[in-house]
XYZ file of C-alpha atoms in Angstrom:
720
model
C 76.291 39.026 91.733
C 74.321 38.587 95.144
C 71.936 41.280 95.939
C 73.526 41.483 99.873
C 77.298 41.728 97.776
C 75.780 44.850 95.311
C 74.290 45.654 98.574
C 77.809 45.984 100.267
C 79.759 47.373 96.783
C 77.083 50.357 96.574
C 77.611 50.900 100.473
C 81.435 51.151 100.067
C 81.224 53.293 96.562
C 79.556 56.113 98.780
C 82.496 55.469 101.588
C 85.218 55.575 98.752
C 84.479 57.869 95.838
C 85.310 61.084 98.373
C 88.343 59.484 98.692
C 89.155 58.942 94.945
C 88.096 62.341 93.367
C 90.086 64.166 96.081
C 93.318 63.414 94.367
C 91.377 65.948 91.556
C 92.278 69.493 91.654
C 89.644 71.797 91.738
C 86.816 69.001 93.031
C 84.225 70.017 95.421
C 81.648 68.510 97.091
C 77.955 69.506 98.340
C 74.994 68.151 99.377
C 73.312 67.336 102.731
C 72.845 64.623 105.282
C 69.668 64.241 107.770
C 68.985 62.137 110.469
C 65.854 62.115 112.680
C 63.539 60.007 114.499
C 59.987 58.620 113.460
C 57.250 57.322 115.786
C 54.120 55.778 114.477
C 50.769 55.265 116.846
C 47.844 53.294 114.367
C 45.468 51.876 115.118
C 43.989 48.741 112.990
C 43.250 45.388 112.806
C 45.051 45.058 109.646
C 47.766 47.705 109.200
C 48.678 46.520 105.372
C 46.647 49.225 103.974
C 48.634 51.921 106.020
C 51.538 50.337 104.956
C 50.668 49.315 101.508
C 53.528 50.404 99.628
C 55.290 52.287 102.511
C 57.192 51.747 105.716
C 55.972 53.294 108.306
C 57.233 51.849 111.351
C 58.767 53.878 114.117
C 62.894 54.001 113.925
C 65.401 56.480 112.794
C 64.959 57.788 109.727
C 67.702 59.317 107.376
C 68.358 61.186 103.977
C 71.889 61.349 101.790
C 72.332 63.906 98.942
C 75.886 64.133 97.856
C 77.142 66.427 94.476
C 80.918 66.295 93.983
C 81.856 68.220 90.794
C 85.704 68.502 89.113
C 87.455 69.517 86.025
C 87.372 66.381 85.125
C 85.325 64.224 87.149
C 81.320 64.545 88.504
C 78.960 62.270 90.564
C 76.384 62.227 92.395
C 74.862 60.503 95.605
C 71.566 59.951 96.981
C 70.123 57.522 99.480
C 66.734 57.368 102.060
C 64.975 55.203 104.284
C 68.067 53.447 104.917
C 67.836 49.417 106.146
C 63.833 49.964 105.469
C 61.561 48.055 103.410
C 61.414 51.240 100.613
C 65.254 51.704 100.957
C 66.270 53.765 97.890
C 70.178 54.141 97.257
C 71.580 55.613 93.751
C 75.084 56.490 92.818
C 75.831 57.941 89.378
C 79.285 59.489 87.727
C 81.565 59.467 85.542
C 83.883 61.760 83.301
C 82.580 64.044 81.131
C 82.355 63.463 77.703
C 83.955 60.047 78.199
C 82.332 57.749 80.604
C 79.146 57.597 82.686
C 78.116 54.854 85.255
C 75.414 54.485 87.616
C 74.346 51.571 90.579
C 71.149 51.660 92.406
C 69.134 49.734 94.881
C 65.641 50.262 94.843
C 63.480 48.545 97.922
C 59.912 48.326 98.034
C 57.383 45.792 100.383
C 53.811 45.502 98.831
C 51.685 44.548 101.838
C 48.460 42.756 100.949
C 47.658 41.701 104.910
C 48.315 41.211 108.422
C 47.219 40.644 111.581
C 43.196 40.177 111.241
C 43.812 40.105 107.603
C 46.267 37.317 106.976
C 45.548 34.176 108.543
C 44.791 30.636 106.964
C 43.721 26.722 107.924
C 47.003 25.904 106.125
C 50.119 24.871 107.030
C 53.533 25.248 105.297
C 52.879 28.352 104.411
C 55.929 30.095 102.775
C 56.237 26.347 101.035
C 55.382 24.697 98.002
C 52.905 21.881 100.108
C 49.766 23.446 101.979
C 48.234 21.236 104.239
C 45.003 21.354 106.314
C 42.526 19.589 108.079
C 38.861 20.143 107.159
C 36.209 21.068 108.408
C 37.870 23.807 110.528
C 35.919 26.480 111.581
C 37.691 27.431 114.942
C 40.089 30.192 113.582
C 41.957 30.750 117.223
C 43.539 27.223 115.529
C 44.669 28.742 112.201
C 47.968 29.988 111.151
C 49.099 33.345 110.912
C 51.581 34.629 108.040
C 52.957 37.904 106.633
C 51.060 38.324 103.054
C 53.487 40.500 101.525
C 56.311 40.186 99.343
C 59.605 42.273 98.961
C 60.506 43.668 95.673
C 64.479 44.440 95.138
C 65.640 46.034 91.872
C 69.415 46.204 92.062
C 71.713 47.163 88.951
C 73.809 49.436 87.267
C 74.788 50.907 84.183
C 78.378 51.876 82.337
C 78.531 54.289 79.129
C 81.802 54.971 77.306
C 82.359 57.125 74.184
C 85.432 58.618 74.733
C 85.300 62.162 73.471
C 83.419 60.972 69.962
C 80.072 60.596 68.552
C 80.419 56.745 68.589
C 79.074 55.158 72.268
C 78.610 51.244 73.650
C 76.456 51.202 76.810
C 75.770 48.042 79.266
C 72.851 47.635 81.863
C 72.102 45.184 83.741
C 69.804 44.551 86.696
C 68.060 41.762 89.242
C 64.725 41.914 90.452
C 63.576 40.061 93.063
C 60.060 39.198 94.560
C 60.051 37.190 97.915
C 57.305 36.121 100.468
C 53.681 35.332 100.290
C 50.953 36.351 98.212
C 47.427 34.995 98.361
C 45.554 33.433 95.731
C 42.210 31.676 95.125
C 41.044 28.584 93.830
C 37.583 26.392 94.106
C 37.711 23.196 95.742
C 35.336 21.546 92.913
C 32.756 22.935 90.286
C 30.161 24.335 92.344
C 31.491 24.189 96.073
C 33.325 26.572 98.844
C 36.920 28.677 97.582
C 39.806 28.986 99.580
C 42.168 31.383 99.788
C 45.692 30.173 99.574
C 48.910 31.436 100.840
C 51.275 30.957 97.754
C 55.089 31.326 98.174
C 56.594 33.571 95.899
C 60.296 33.467 94.709
C 60.956 35.147 91.550
C 64.077 36.442 90.273
C 64.291 38.300 86.844
C 67.741 38.931 85.240
C 68.272 41.645 82.617
C 71.408 42.764 80.536
C 71.369 44.904 77.630
C 73.942 45.986 75.596
C 73.832 49.373 72.932
C 75.819 50.742 70.627
C 75.399 54.080 68.581
C 76.291 56.821 66.797
C 74.877 60.294 68.092
C 75.495 63.401 65.893
C 74.492 66.776 65.813
C 71.667 65.912 62.878
C 70.968 62.384 64.024
C 71.153 59.207 65.848
C 71.545 55.547 65.445
C 71.562 52.629 67.664
C 71.406 49.079 68.260
C 70.600 47.183 70.710
C 69.966 43.641 72.725
C 68.268 42.713 75.792
C 68.201 39.440 77.366
C 66.085 38.651 79.907
C 65.883 35.607 82.063
C 62.892 34.936 84.653
C 62.854 32.151 86.923
C 60.627 30.827 89.807
C 61.298 28.095 92.673
C 57.928 27.038 93.140
C 56.415 26.473 89.976
C 53.513 24.166 91.443
C 51.510 24.607 94.458
C 50.382 21.695 96.217
C 47.516 22.137 98.418
C 44.785 20.285 100.858
C 41.022 19.980 99.247
C 38.509 19.980 101.027
C 35.738 18.790 99.543
C 37.694 15.591 97.853
C 39.951 15.446 100.800
C 43.228 15.045 98.646
C 45.895 16.902 97.610
C 45.019 19.875 94.654
C 47.761 21.269 92.139
C 47.756 24.728 90.944
C 50.438 26.157 88.798
C 52.204 28.738 89.518
C 54.014 31.136 86.888
C 56.863 29.705 84.975
C 60.666 30.457 84.300
C 61.059 31.667 80.986
C 63.348 33.764 79.061
C 63.104 37.090 76.509
C 65.320 38.171 73.599
C 64.794 41.501 71.821
C 66.775 43.286 69.261
C 65.941 46.639 68.468
C 67.033 49.534 66.006
C 66.621 52.926 67.070
C 67.551 56.305 64.610
C 66.801 59.675 63.928
C 67.603 62.381 61.468
C 66.869 65.875 62.026
C 67.436 69.371 59.840
C 65.736 68.053 56.900
C 64.167 70.274 54.228
C 60.710 71.797 55.838
C 63.060 72.078 59.332
C 61.682 68.586 59.617
C 63.102 65.744 61.674
C 62.509 61.808 60.653
C 62.384 58.930 63.553
C 62.110 55.126 63.292
C 62.585 52.070 65.546
C 62.136 48.369 64.857
C 62.170 45.391 67.411
C 61.831 42.009 67.421
C 61.230 39.977 70.521
C 61.124 36.136 71.194
C 59.825 34.659 74.382
C 60.444 30.925 75.005
C 59.319 28.615 78.071
C 59.244 24.832 78.524
C 56.877 23.489 80.725
C 56.313 20.339 81.883
C 51.990 19.419 81.358
C 49.891 18.160 84.332
C 48.840 14.410 83.821
C 46.497 14.143 86.032
C 44.009 17.086 87.919
C 41.824 16.373 90.643
C 37.826 15.145 89.915
C 34.798 13.652 91.471
C 37.076 12.509 94.192
C 40.111 10.886 91.985
C 43.006 11.890 89.887
C 41.720 12.024 86.383
C 44.068 11.847 83.293
C 44.158 14.623 81.114
C 45.197 12.631 78.200
C 47.277 15.495 76.606
C 48.971 15.078 73.043
C 52.682 16.570 74.319
C 54.167 16.066 77.529
C 55.528 19.191 77.917
C 54.416 22.638 76.302
C 57.052 24.683 74.639
C 56.473 28.320 74.277
C 57.288 30.826 71.828
C 56.207 34.291 71.303
C 57.180 36.643 68.570
C 57.052 40.126 69.079
C 57.798 42.386 66.370
C 56.884 46.274 65.751
C 57.730 49.115 63.762
C 57.250 52.911 64.246
C 57.970 55.844 61.644
C 57.213 59.215 62.983
C 57.926 62.600 60.789
C 58.030 66.334 61.842
C 57.945 69.269 60.248
C 57.379 72.863 60.609
C 56.656 74.147 56.597
C 55.898 77.815 57.658
C 56.565 79.570 60.481
C 53.175 79.223 61.961
C 52.719 76.051 60.856
C 53.663 72.303 62.655
C 53.016 69.096 61.403
C 53.471 65.315 62.141
C 52.882 61.858 60.454
C 53.334 58.509 62.361
C 53.089 54.870 62.119
C 53.037 52.049 64.074
C 53.255 48.441 63.507
C 53.052 45.733 65.798
C 52.428 41.856 65.824
C 52.477 38.665 67.951
C 52.483 35.403 66.494
C 52.328 32.132 69.205
C 54.388 29.650 68.149
C 53.896 27.494 70.910
C 53.037 23.856 70.897
C 49.315 23.706 69.964
C 48.310 21.413 72.852
C 45.272 18.746 73.271
C 43.242 17.306 75.739
C 41.167 14.082 76.158
C 39.984 13.590 79.628
C 37.152 11.229 80.294
C 33.711 12.169 79.267
C 32.081 13.696 82.027
C 35.765 14.791 84.092
C 34.986 18.276 83.706
C 38.031 19.830 82.325
C 38.234 23.623 81.628
C 40.671 25.538 80.511
C 40.472 28.877 82.034
C 38.718 30.800 78.822
C 35.303 31.999 77.587
C 35.844 30.329 74.524
C 33.631 27.240 74.892
C 35.181 25.476 72.033
C 38.709 25.384 74.228
C 36.370 23.273 76.581
C 35.725 19.938 76.768
C 32.075 19.170 75.691
C 31.755 15.923 78.076
C 29.864 14.240 75.466
C 31.567 11.192 73.822
C 33.807 11.756 70.376
C 33.810 15.185 71.550
C 35.723 15.800 74.174
C 38.640 17.200 72.686
C 39.840 20.509 74.798
C 42.258 22.818 72.648
C 43.595 26.180 74.590
C 43.712 29.365 72.059
C 46.876 30.440 70.770
C 46.687 34.668 70.472
C 47.887 36.232 67.586
C 47.163 39.844 66.730
C 48.657 42.173 64.369
C 47.585 46.122 64.522
C 48.472 48.769 62.069
C 48.597 52.397 64.001
C 48.594 55.784 61.518
C 47.952 59.347 61.677
C 48.236 62.968 61.240
C 48.497 65.899 63.046
C 48.766 69.301 62.236
C 48.869 73.194 63.973
C 48.727 76.588 62.794
C 49.367 79.953 64.759
C 46.680 82.313 63.753
C 48.722 84.874 65.946
C 51.069 84.909 69.073
C 47.678 84.490 70.945
C 46.108 81.690 69.395
C 46.826 78.813 68.314
C 44.844 75.652 66.432
C 45.203 71.942 65.594
C 43.534 68.998 64.216
C 44.455 65.499 64.379
C 43.089 62.086 63.125
C 44.323 58.884 64.429
C 43.404 55.288 62.370
C 43.885 51.810 63.755
C 43.497 48.191 61.985
C 43.986 45.493 64.465
C 43.345 41.748 63.811
C 43.268 38.734 66.457
C 42.476 35.545 67.060
C 39.380 35.730 69.583
C 36.003 33.733 69.805
C 33.660 36.854 69.468
C 35.441 40.004 67.947
C 38.464 39.087 65.398
C 39.145 42.694 64.144
C 38.375 46.048 64.928
C 38.753 49.436 62.779
C 39.302 52.767 65.201
C 39.194 56.269 63.614
C 39.694 59.294 66.015
C 39.270 62.582 65.251
C 40.723 65.647 67.414
C 40.755 69.280 67.339
C 42.106 71.772 69.968
C 42.105 75.450 70.395
C 44.753 77.518 72.650
C 44.382 81.288 73.205
C 46.257 83.874 75.552
C 44.930 86.463 74.053
C 44.175 88.303 77.602
C 47.140 88.789 80.070
C 44.990 87.300 82.933
C 43.615 83.937 81.213
C 45.159 81.486 78.785
C 42.764 78.543 77.848
C 42.724 75.995 75.931
C 39.814 73.675 74.556
C 39.532 70.216 73.297
C 37.386 67.786 71.064
C 37.827 64.266 70.707
C 35.640 62.282 68.376
C 36.482 57.969 68.498
C 34.340 55.685 66.002
C 35.006 51.961 66.562
C 33.489 49.334 64.257
C 34.585 45.693 64.917
C 33.672 42.498 62.877
C 31.998 40.144 65.234
C 31.933 36.372 65.052
C 29.075 34.265 66.318
C 30.432 32.306 69.197
C 29.911 28.466 69.316
C 26.706 26.943 68.964
C 27.314 25.090 72.221
C 26.909 28.190 74.148
C 23.875 30.427 71.932
C 23.616 33.363 74.353
C 27.286 34.325 73.388
C 25.392 35.344 70.388
C 23.910 38.552 71.471
C 26.556 39.545 74.031
C 28.935 42.294 72.884
C 32.220 42.523 75.324
C 32.745 46.386 75.943
C 36.459 46.315 75.189
C 35.642 45.838 71.604
C 32.337 46.397 70.952
C 31.268 49.254 68.023
C 31.595 52.489 69.909
C 30.934 55.970 69.239
C 33.321 58.339 71.905
C 32.854 62.149 72.315
C 35.382 63.715 74.594
C 35.924 67.686 75.376
C 38.107 68.716 77.723
C 38.414 72.088 78.706
C 41.728 73.832 81.009
C 41.758 77.457 82.253
C 44.486 79.253 83.952
C 43.447 82.487 85.319
C 45.643 85.320 86.430
C 43.596 88.493 87.884
C 44.755 91.669 88.235
C 45.321 91.221 92.232
C 48.954 90.153 93.096
C 49.915 86.995 94.157
C 46.229 85.483 93.137
C 46.137 82.390 90.617
C 42.866 80.360 89.613
C 42.440 77.656 88.184
C 39.828 75.091 86.268
C 39.951 72.064 84.541
C 36.727 70.082 83.148
C 36.809 66.833 81.108
C 33.343 65.181 79.589
C 33.649 61.639 77.974
C 30.526 59.384 76.772
C 30.661 56.120 75.333
C 28.014 54.859 73.260
C 28.297 51.362 72.269
C 26.588 50.865 69.523
C 24.721 47.135 68.173
C 25.251 46.069 72.055
C 22.333 43.697 73.010
C 23.589 42.480 76.227
C 26.679 43.844 78.199
C 27.875 47.274 78.553
C 25.050 49.871 76.445
C 26.440 52.980 77.578
C 29.139 55.236 79.880
C 29.835 58.674 80.927
C 32.503 60.152 82.922
C 32.513 63.513 84.190
C 35.560 65.403 86.374
C 35.904 68.681 87.411
C 38.932 70.610 89.349
C 39.125 74.094 90.170
C 41.608 75.491 92.660
C 42.368 79.099 94.280
C 45.957 80.175 95.382
C 46.581 83.588 96.900
C 50.224 84.588 98.714
C 53.492 85.884 98.321
C 55.392 82.652 98.254
C 58.581 84.433 100.258
C 55.531 85.176 103.083
C 52.515 83.843 102.970
C 50.938 81.918 100.650
C 47.549 79.446 100.425
C 46.214 76.942 98.018
C 42.433 75.741 98.075
C 41.644 73.135 95.463
C 38.485 70.409 94.877
C 38.156 67.979 92.417
C 34.983 65.845 91.614
C 34.228 62.902 89.220
C 31.062 61.372 88.313
C 30.648 58.015 86.275
C 27.635 56.159 85.348
C 27.510 53.057 83.386
C 24.291 51.191 82.039
C 24.459 47.833 80.965
C 21.544 45.039 80.008
C 21.966 41.330 81.058
C 20.078 37.761 80.443
C 19.726 35.101 83.140
C 18.305 32.091 83.077
C 18.819 28.796 80.840
C 15.753 29.287 79.328
C 15.539 30.642 75.849
C 18.579 33.392 75.226
C 17.046 35.312 72.680
C 16.464 38.995 74.777
C 13.315 39.411 72.556
C 12.021 36.159 73.970
C 9.460 36.779 76.931
C 10.797 35.808 80.553
C 9.705 31.997 80.728
C 9.935 29.409 84.113
C 7.385 28.335 86.458
C 6.219 29.373 89.111
C 8.110 32.180 88.923
C 10.391 33.102 85.687
C 13.858 32.591 86.270
C 14.971 33.444 82.478
C 14.485 37.340 81.717
C 16.236 40.151 80.989
C 18.029 42.719 83.808
C 19.374 45.668 83.450
C 22.334 47.400 85.860
C 22.917 51.137 86.675
C 26.882 51.602 88.268
C 27.257 55.218 89.560
C 30.418 56.221 91.265
C 31.253 59.470 92.374
C 34.634 60.803 94.116
C 35.940 63.651 95.060
C 38.460 65.660 97.217
C 39.172 68.861 98.863
C 42.011 70.247 100.274
C 43.541 73.102 101.560
C 47.078 73.666 102.112
C 49.488 76.359 103.675
C 52.996 77.747 103.308
C 54.067 80.583 106.345
C 57.610 82.388 106.796
C 56.720 84.231 110.107
C 60.214 85.012 110.475
C 63.572 84.857 108.086
C 64.918 81.263 109.359
C 61.212 79.589 110.285
C 58.829 77.934 107.646
C 55.887 76.206 108.639
C 53.895 74.365 106.145
C 50.205 72.763 106.075
C 47.744 70.911 104.335
C 44.287 68.858 104.935
C 43.174 67.015 102.475
C 39.478 64.944 102.964
C 38.662 62.680 100.026
C 35.731 60.132 99.655
C 34.249 57.636 97.313
C 30.839 56.520 96.909
C 29.467 53.607 94.647
C 26.258 52.382 93.884
C 24.109 49.449 91.770
C 20.880 49.741 90.672
C 18.889 46.440 88.898
C 15.698 46.292 87.691
C 14.250 43.478 85.938
C 12.617 44.249 82.405
C 9.939 42.881 80.054
C 10.638 40.742 76.804
C 12.916 43.251 74.594
C 11.832 45.727 76.934
C 14.051 48.800 78.974
C 11.756 49.951 81.465
C 11.159 48.144 84.807
C 8.552 46.081 85.182
C 6.162 44.007 88.015
C 8.483 41.039 88.171
C 7.938 38.201 91.249
C 12.127 38.186 91.507
C 12.994 41.240 93.885
C 16.310 42.890 92.343
C 18.080 44.986 95.725
C 20.053 48.003 95.219
C 23.678 47.995 96.119
C 24.313 51.205 98.030
C 28.047 49.814 99.398
C 30.034 49.267 95.973
C 33.203 50.113 97.181
C 32.842 53.309 99.673
C 35.865 55.111 100.866
C 36.783 57.960 103.150
C 40.006 59.317 104.210
C 41.531 62.171 105.742
C 44.724 63.319 105.851
C 46.578 66.413 108.020
C 50.417 67.376 108.104
C 51.749 69.622 109.869
C 55.757 70.818 109.545
C 57.961 73.361 110.928
C 61.557 73.982 109.581
C 64.197 76.465 111.570
C 67.194 77.314 109.379
C 69.601 77.327 112.581
C 72.582 78.368 110.278
C 73.682 77.883 106.891
C 74.567 74.513 107.653
C 72.156 73.484 110.146
C 68.478 73.272 109.802
C 65.765 71.173 112.129
C 62.362 69.991 110.968
C 59.835 68.690 113.233
C 56.343 67.372 111.709
C 53.022 65.419 112.365
C 50.856 63.445 109.909
C 47.395 62.197 110.916
C 45.529 60.176 108.702
C 42.055 58.236 109.154
C 40.622 55.878 106.091
C 37.184 54.083 106.198
C 36.337 51.295 103.700
C 32.645 50.220 103.145
C 32.197 47.493 100.362
C 29.483 45.354 99.830
C 31.570 42.216 99.208
C 33.394 42.757 102.681
C 31.054 44.758 105.143
C 30.184 41.684 107.826
C 33.178 39.777 106.798
C 33.456 35.599 107.897
C 36.451 33.599 107.750
C 34.272 30.447 106.893
C 31.212 30.663 104.365
C 28.846 27.612 104.700
C 28.543 26.333 101.069
C 25.289 26.284 99.670
C 24.805 24.339 96.646
C 26.138 20.701 98.346
C 26.142 21.015 102.080
C 29.512 19.639 103.097
C 31.287 21.601 106.253
C 34.926 20.207 104.537
C 34.159 22.439 100.937
C 33.306 25.563 102.949
C 34.997 28.797 101.790
C 37.613 29.426 103.543
C 38.961 32.954 103.623
C 42.202 34.577 105.111
C 40.343 38.450 105.650
C 42.816 39.944 102.779
C 41.332 43.551 102.265
C 38.634 42.564 105.011
C 39.574 45.204 107.576
C 41.110 48.183 105.829
C 40.426 50.826 107.944
C 42.678 52.301 110.110
C 43.641 55.725 112.144
C 47.642 56.907 112.253
C 49.257 59.764 114.189
C 52.870 59.990 112.932
C 55.348 62.380 114.907
C 58.863 62.863 113.571
C 62.295 65.222 114.095
C 65.240 65.311 111.727
C 68.347 67.157 111.865
C 69.983 68.015 108.420
C 74.085 68.871 107.760
C 74.504 71.085 105.007
C 77.783 71.110 103.542
């Protein structure tokens, strides 16, 4: 069904439904409709940050919320932001116990860049062919474009049960993405980067059919999902300035997914227990033509694949089982098991390009990239597989009405195809105490300990430094986490206090090079006072500290971190460490005031700030303390620093039981500073091999995030 046709259908149902249900006796309508106007004055070189996930353009605004109830039928309709990029329509209804339905239209535009943040030396933007003449440092001749895509999810559901425990349900929806999104590519293995405005024209069509049996003591269902993803542009051709030829970048390929699932649960079993389970089987397939050539050294070198077509086939299998019980009035327990497996049965591709071609397959696995040596220049991309088993137990004991303690154990065993870590075993222990002994104080204290132990395999000898690197996502780690939550209601009427603290520390065991430690602290406090029917004020504050320590080695000399620095006349192979620190905090003040019965005033002021820094230090052989080094290592003081101020004022006057009038003002100010964007220039000279045609040509995305906005709005609401 075409998106435009579905939109017309949804709109017509909003209009026709009242007439259809009016014939039923006892059917009553209620709801409200709002219509207003919004005026926005913003100051920004690129307003995409202000409008990143919302449409704040000046113009009319509206909301419609309708509810209908009868003896046999019901209907609910809701709509907002009509005609805008973030429009939402939702219609639900049915006959009690017999059937129910839903139709919806959910839209959103994701803005990445506009104005100064979306220019390009390429023409043909929006198509699959981008052309440009290089060098071109004159940005006044560049093309402007809308760096955004529109996401639209339209669909519906119908379920029929016919006043019986059996039911059948069908869901269908279509999700489209249309627009432009910038991707990046290098022009050769050592030359500049270019921003490529690539076309986005994706469509995903989903259909689900489910049937089941629902009773008081249990439920069982069987479902099938078919999902088809299609992309009208699977290849992007663009001018490569270094070689002055067309290069090619693959875009997401079309694919299909089929998934079967069985769900069920049984309740009111012995020990007041419930047993629930789920099994799924999914198959993802695609067929992609393999590129026969790639641009290298100024010519189109042959990739020499072992198959002209890549046949993708990935199987996903999952199973889960959980059992909850209350063997005694004071005791509750839970045991669970989750299993998941991924089998990649896709074509095992092999490429044998000419020696020295420099073919890389986008992986950290050196065995997958060509060695560029006669007789050993075979590239074999990885086929990723995994298997995971996760089981655990939890138990809680209520000592009395005011105190409850609980504990749990979680075990994960995972195996995967990976160059460094092939298996990990995680053991997680938790303990928690909840207390409400005092009328004015309730609290919760939780402790968690995680121990991960992974099986490490030395990497390929062609990359000897990998033998010392432990990537933190699967490195051995000991984690300690403590969480405290307090809610205080002092004897003072209408006074509430809240406090929350979280401390987490990861100690990465056996890590020589990589992340060695990270620590996170979070604190939140709030105080509110006042009668909600008269005047109430809220003050809150939140602060978070993050510290990451890591150790690295640079240079082409001896990769062993215990070896002394080497290289002449200055050391070019040595150890160094980094300390990343992030601090983010915000404070807010909000108030609600009812000066008279028909007038309600509300306001809020929030200030948020993030500060990031990185400190570097050169290290001696096997050491951890900074030493005198001829290499200057400068700290970074602006590693994603932001400041945001938001003021909101709103007043609503209830004229009578039908009409209400609202007026408001909002002020937003956002400032961004980062070493990667401060002093931004669209063209960056290439320092490796001087060649103006191979400079970096950037679009300005994310470079001009600062904005200041003043927003005024009025709204009239009619309730019926």
